[in-house]
Tab-separated table of C-alpha atoms and ligand atoms in Angstrom:
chain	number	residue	atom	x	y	z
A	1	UNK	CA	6.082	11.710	6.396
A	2	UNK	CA	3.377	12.113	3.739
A	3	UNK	CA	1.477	15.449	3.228
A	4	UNK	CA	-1.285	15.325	0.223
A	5	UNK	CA	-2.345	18.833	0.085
A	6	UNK	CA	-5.470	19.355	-1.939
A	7	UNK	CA	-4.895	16.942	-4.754
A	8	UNK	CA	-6.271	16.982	-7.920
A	9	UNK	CA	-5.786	14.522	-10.403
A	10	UNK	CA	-7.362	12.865	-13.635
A	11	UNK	CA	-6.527	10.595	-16.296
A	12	UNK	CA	-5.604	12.366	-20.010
A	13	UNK	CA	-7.915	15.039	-20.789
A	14	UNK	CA	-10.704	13.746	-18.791
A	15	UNK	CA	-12.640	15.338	-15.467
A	16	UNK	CA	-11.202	15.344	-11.952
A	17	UNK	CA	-11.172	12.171	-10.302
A	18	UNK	CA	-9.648	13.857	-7.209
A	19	UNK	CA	-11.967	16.619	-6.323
A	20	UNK	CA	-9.194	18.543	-3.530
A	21	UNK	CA	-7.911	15.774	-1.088
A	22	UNK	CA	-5.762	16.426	1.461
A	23	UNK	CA	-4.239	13.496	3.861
A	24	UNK	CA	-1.329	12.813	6.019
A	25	UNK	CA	0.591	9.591	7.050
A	26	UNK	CA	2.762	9.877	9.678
A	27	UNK	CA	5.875	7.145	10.626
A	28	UNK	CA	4.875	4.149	12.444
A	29	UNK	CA	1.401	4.689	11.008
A	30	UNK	CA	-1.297	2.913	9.223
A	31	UNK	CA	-3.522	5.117	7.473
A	32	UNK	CA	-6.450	3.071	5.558
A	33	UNK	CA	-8.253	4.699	2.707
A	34	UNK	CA	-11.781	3.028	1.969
A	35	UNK	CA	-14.669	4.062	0.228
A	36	UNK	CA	-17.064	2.234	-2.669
A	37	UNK	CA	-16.023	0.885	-5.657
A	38	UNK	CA	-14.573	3.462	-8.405
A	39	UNK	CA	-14.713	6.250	-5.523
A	40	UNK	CA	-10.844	7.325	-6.704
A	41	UNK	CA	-8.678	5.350	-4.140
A	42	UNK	CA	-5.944	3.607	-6.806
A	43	UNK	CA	-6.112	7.123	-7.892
A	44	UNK	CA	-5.271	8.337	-5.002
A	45	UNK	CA	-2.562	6.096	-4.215
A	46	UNK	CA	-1.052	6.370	-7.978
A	47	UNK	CA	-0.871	10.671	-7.531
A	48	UNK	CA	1.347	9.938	-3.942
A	49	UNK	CA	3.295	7.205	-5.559
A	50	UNK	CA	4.022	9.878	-8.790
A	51	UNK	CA	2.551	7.266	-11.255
A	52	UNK	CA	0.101	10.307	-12.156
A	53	UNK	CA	0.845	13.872	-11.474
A	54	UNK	CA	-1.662	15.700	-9.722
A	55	UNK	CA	-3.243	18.655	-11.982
A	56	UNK	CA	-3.097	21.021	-9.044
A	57	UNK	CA	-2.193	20.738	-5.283
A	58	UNK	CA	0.804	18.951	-3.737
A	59	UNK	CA	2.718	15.930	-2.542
A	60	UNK	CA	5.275	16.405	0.064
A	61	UNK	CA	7.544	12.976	1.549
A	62	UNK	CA	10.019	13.870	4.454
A	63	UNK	CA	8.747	17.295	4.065
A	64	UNK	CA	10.010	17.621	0.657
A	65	UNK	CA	7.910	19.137	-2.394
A	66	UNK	CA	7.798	15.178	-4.467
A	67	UNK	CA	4.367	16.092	-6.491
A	68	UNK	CA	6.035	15.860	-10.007
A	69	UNK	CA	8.919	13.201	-8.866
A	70	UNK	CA	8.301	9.611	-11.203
A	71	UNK	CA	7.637	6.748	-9.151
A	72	UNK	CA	10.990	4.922	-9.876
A	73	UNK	CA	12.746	8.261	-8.757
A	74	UNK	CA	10.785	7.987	-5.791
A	75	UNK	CA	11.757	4.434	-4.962
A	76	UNK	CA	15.305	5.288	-5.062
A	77	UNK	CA	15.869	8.421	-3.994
A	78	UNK	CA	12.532	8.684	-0.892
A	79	UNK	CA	12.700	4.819	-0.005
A	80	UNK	CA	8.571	4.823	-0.702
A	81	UNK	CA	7.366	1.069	-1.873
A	82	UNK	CA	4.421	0.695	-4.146
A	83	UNK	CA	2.324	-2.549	-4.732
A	84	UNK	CA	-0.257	-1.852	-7.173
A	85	UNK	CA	-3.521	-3.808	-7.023
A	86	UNK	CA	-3.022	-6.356	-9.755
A	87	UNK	CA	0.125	-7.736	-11.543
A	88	UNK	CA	1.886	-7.223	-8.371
A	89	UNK	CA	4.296	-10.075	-9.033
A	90	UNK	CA	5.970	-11.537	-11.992
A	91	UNK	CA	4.203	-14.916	-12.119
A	92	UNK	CA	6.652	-16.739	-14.363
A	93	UNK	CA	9.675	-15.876	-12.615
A	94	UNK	CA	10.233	-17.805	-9.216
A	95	UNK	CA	10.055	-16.344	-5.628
A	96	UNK	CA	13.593	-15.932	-5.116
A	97	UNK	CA	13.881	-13.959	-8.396
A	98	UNK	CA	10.702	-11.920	-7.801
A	99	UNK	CA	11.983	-11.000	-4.600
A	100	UNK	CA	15.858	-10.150	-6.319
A	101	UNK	CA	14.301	-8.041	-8.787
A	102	UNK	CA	13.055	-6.065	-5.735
A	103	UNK	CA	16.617	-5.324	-4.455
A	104	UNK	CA	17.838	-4.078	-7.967
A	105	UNK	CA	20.640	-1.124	-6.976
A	106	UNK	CA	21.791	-2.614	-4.061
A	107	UNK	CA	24.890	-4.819	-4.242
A	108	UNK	CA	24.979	-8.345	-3.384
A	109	UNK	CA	25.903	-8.724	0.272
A	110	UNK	CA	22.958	-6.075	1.481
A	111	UNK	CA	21.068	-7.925	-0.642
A	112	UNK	CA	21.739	-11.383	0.730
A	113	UNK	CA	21.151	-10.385	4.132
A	114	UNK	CA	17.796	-8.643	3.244
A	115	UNK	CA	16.916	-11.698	1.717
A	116	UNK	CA	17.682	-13.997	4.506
A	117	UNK	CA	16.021	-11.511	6.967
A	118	UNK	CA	12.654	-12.239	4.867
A	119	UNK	CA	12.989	-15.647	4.445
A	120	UNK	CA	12.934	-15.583	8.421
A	121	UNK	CA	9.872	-13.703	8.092
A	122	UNK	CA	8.172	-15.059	6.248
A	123	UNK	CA	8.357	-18.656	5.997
A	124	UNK	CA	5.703	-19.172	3.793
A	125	UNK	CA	8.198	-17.494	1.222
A	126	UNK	CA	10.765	-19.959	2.905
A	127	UNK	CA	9.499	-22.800	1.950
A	128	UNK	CA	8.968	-22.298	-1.873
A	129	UNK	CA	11.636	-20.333	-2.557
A	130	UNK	CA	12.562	-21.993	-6.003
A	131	UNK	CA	9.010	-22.301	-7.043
A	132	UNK	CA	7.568	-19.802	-9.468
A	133	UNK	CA	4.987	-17.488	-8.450
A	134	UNK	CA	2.146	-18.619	-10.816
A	135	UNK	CA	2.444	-21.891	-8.534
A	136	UNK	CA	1.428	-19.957	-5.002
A	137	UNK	CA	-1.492	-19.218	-3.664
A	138	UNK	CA	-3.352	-15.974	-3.778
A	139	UNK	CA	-2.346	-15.024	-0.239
A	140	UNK	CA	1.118	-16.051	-0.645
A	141	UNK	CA	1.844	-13.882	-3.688
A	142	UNK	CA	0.405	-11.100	-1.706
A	143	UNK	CA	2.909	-11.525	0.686
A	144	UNK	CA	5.554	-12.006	-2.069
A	145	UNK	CA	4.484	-8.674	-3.357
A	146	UNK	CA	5.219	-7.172	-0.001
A	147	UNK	CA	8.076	-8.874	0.473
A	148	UNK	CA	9.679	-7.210	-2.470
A	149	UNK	CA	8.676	-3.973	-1.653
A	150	UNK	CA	10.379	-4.494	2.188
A	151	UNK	CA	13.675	-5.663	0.568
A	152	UNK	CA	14.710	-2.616	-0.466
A	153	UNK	CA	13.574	-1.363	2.804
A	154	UNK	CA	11.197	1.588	2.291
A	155	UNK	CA	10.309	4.351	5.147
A	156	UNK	CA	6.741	4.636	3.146
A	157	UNK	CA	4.724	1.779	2.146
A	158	UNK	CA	2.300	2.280	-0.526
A	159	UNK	CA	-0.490	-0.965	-0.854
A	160	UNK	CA	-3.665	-1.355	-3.344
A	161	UNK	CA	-5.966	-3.625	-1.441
A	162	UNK	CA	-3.601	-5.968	-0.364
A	163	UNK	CA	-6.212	-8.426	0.774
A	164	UNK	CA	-7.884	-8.448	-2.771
A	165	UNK	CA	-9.210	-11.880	-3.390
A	166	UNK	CA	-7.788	-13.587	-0.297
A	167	UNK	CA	-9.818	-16.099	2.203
A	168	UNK	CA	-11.133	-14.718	5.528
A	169	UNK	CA	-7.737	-16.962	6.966
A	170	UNK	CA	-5.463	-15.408	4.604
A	171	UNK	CA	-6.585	-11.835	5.201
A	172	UNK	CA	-5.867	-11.959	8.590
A	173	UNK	CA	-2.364	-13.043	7.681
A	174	UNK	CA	-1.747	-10.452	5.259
A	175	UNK	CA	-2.867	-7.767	7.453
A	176	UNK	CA	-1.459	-8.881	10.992
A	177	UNK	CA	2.095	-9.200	8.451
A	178	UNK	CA	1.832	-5.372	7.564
A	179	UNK	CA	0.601	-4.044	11.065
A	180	UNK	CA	4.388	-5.645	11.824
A	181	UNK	CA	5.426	-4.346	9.670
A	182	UNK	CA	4.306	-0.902	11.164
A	183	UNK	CA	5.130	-1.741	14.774
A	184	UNK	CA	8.631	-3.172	13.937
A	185	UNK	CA	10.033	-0.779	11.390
A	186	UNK	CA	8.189	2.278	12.376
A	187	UNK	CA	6.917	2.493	8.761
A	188	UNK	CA	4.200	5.076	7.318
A	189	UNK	CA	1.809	3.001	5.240
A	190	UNK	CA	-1.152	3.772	3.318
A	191	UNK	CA	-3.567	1.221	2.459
A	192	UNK	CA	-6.612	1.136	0.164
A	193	UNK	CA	-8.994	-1.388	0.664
A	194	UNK	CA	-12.128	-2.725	-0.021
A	195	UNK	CA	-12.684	-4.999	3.504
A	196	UNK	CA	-13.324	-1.573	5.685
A	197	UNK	CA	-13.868	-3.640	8.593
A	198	UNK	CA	-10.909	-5.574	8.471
A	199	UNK	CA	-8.805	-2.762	7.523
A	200	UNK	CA	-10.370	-0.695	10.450
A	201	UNK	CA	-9.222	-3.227	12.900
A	202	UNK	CA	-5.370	-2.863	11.933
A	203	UNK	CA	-4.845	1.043	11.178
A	204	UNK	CA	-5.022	3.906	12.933
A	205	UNK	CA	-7.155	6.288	10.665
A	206	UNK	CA	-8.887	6.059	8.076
A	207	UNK	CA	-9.947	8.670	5.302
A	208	UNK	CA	-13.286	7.198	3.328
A	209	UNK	CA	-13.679	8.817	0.136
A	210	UNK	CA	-16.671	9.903	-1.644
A	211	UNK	CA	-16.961	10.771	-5.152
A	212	UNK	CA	-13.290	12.012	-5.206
A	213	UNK	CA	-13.263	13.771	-1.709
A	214	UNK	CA	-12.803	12.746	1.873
A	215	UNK	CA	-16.189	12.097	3.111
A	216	UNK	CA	-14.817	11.403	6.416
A	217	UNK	CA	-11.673	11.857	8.266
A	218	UNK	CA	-11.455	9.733	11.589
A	219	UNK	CA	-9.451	7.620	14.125
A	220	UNK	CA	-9.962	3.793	12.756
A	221	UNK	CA	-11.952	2.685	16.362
A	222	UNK	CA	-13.946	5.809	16.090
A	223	UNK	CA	-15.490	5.131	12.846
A	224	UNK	CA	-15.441	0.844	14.021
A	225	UNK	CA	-17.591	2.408	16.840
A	226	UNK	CA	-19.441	4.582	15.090
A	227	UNK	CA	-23.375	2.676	14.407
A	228	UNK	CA	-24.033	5.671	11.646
A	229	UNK	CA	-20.716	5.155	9.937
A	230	UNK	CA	-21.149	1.331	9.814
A	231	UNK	CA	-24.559	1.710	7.963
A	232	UNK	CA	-23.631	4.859	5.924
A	233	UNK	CA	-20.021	4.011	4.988
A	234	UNK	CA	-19.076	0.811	5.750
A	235	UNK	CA	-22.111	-1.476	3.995
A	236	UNK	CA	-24.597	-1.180	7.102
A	237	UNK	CA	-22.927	-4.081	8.838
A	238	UNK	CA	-23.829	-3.791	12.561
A	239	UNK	CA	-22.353	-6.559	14.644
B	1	ADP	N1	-6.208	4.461	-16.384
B	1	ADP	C1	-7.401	5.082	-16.321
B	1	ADP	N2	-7.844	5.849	-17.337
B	1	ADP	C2	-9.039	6.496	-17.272
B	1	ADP	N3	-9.879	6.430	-16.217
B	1	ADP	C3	-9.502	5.680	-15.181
B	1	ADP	C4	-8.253	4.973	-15.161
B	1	ADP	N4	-8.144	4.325	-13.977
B	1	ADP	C5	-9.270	4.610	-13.283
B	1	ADP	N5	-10.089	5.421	-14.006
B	1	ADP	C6	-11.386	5.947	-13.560
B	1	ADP	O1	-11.186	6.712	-12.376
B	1	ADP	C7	-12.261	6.487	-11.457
B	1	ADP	C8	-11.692	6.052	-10.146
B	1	ADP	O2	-11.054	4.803	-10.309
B	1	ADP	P1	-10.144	4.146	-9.189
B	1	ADP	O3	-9.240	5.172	-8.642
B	1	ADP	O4	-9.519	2.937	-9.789
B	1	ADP	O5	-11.242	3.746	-8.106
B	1	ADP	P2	-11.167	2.740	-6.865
B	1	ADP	O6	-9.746	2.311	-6.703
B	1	ADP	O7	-11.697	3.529	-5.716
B	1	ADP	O8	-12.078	1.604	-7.188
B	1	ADP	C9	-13.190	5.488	-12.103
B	1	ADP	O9	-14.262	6.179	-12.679
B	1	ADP	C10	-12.332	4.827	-13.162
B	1	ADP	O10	-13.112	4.415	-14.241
B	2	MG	MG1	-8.797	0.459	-6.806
């Protein structure tokens, strides 16, 4: 579903953040990409989502050349959903309209189905629809955020740490809500994020990056197995 071939990318007329990374993401799969701080992985996910085009190398969706299509082109035309890491949501605006502004292009009774379908969800989202989204809590505008990528109902799923700032309780939430969303839709996702561990226990592989290359390439319980990996890669936490 996604083919990165050899990307390199870089912002203005500075170096190479991507040093020549090449990854795949196939449907009903959740790729993780971790790695330290500043290692390239918004970067990364901002070449595939066409929010920066890649200096040389390639980005193919459905098997289709997509390396120099704009991210809102993508979003209508390849179904791929983005949530960036920050400013995900409109925080003045309330739940309900966050979530409409989501389904922008589609008329009003897909919409209104797609909506209800959520609310069913999620009823966190439920609950407060009419409430505006500087009033939720952090893990509840994360879900918002995913929430209005799924209402347009994307085949690719594109998420910047989506368990950035949330409670130990909250993560869990966040991440047992998108490995559904995986199993029930048969979505490819790619997620960066900074809690390998956590990440490692809901995908399937994981690429870690290393000063703009893939340092390592492996099934998610090989590298959750792996004692070397844990205290090379993953912050030398041995359970
Ligand atoms: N908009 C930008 N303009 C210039 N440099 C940037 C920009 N965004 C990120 N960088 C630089 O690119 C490198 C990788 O950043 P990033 O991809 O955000 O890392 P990560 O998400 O792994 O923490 C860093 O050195 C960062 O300073
Ligand atoms: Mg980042």
């Amino acid at each position: 579903m996604i083919e990165a071939q050899d990307l390199r990318a870089g912002y203005g007329d500075g170096a190479d953040i991507l040093n020549g990374i090449s990854l795949t993401a196939g449907r009903k799969e959740l790729v993780t990409i971790l790695g330290p701080n500043g290692c390239g992985k918004s970067t990364l996910l901002k070449t595939i989502a066409g929010y920066l085009k890649p200096r040389s190398g390639g980005v193919k969706m459905h098997g289709k050349d997509v390396s120099t299509v704009p991210i809102h082109e993508k979003v209508r035309h390849h179904r791929v959903g983005y949530v960036p890491q920050t400013d995900n949501v409109f925080r003045s605006l309330t739940v309900a309209e966050n979530l409409r502004l989501g389904a922008r292009g589609l008329d009003r009774a897909t919409t209104a189905r797609r909506y209800d379908a959520l609310m069913e969800q999620y009823p966190v989202l439920a609950s407060k629809q009419g409430r505006k989204a500087s009033a939720l809590s952090g893990g509840e505008r994360q879900i918002l955020s995913l929430a209005r990528a799924l209402i347009a109902e994307p085949e690719i799923l594109l998420l910047d740490e989506p368990s950035a700032g949330l409670s130990p309780l909250m993560l869990h939430e966040v991440f047992d809500a998108i490995a559904g969303i995986r199993d029930s839709q048969g979505m490819c996702i790619v997620m960066v994020e900074q809690n390998a561990f956590e990440a490692l226990g809901v995908a399937d592989r994981a690429y870690v990056l290393s000063l703009g290359q893939v340092a390592i390439h492996a099934p998610a319980r090989d590298l959750l197995a792996d004692p070397a990996m844990r205290a090379l890669y993953l912050g030398g936490h041995v359970a």
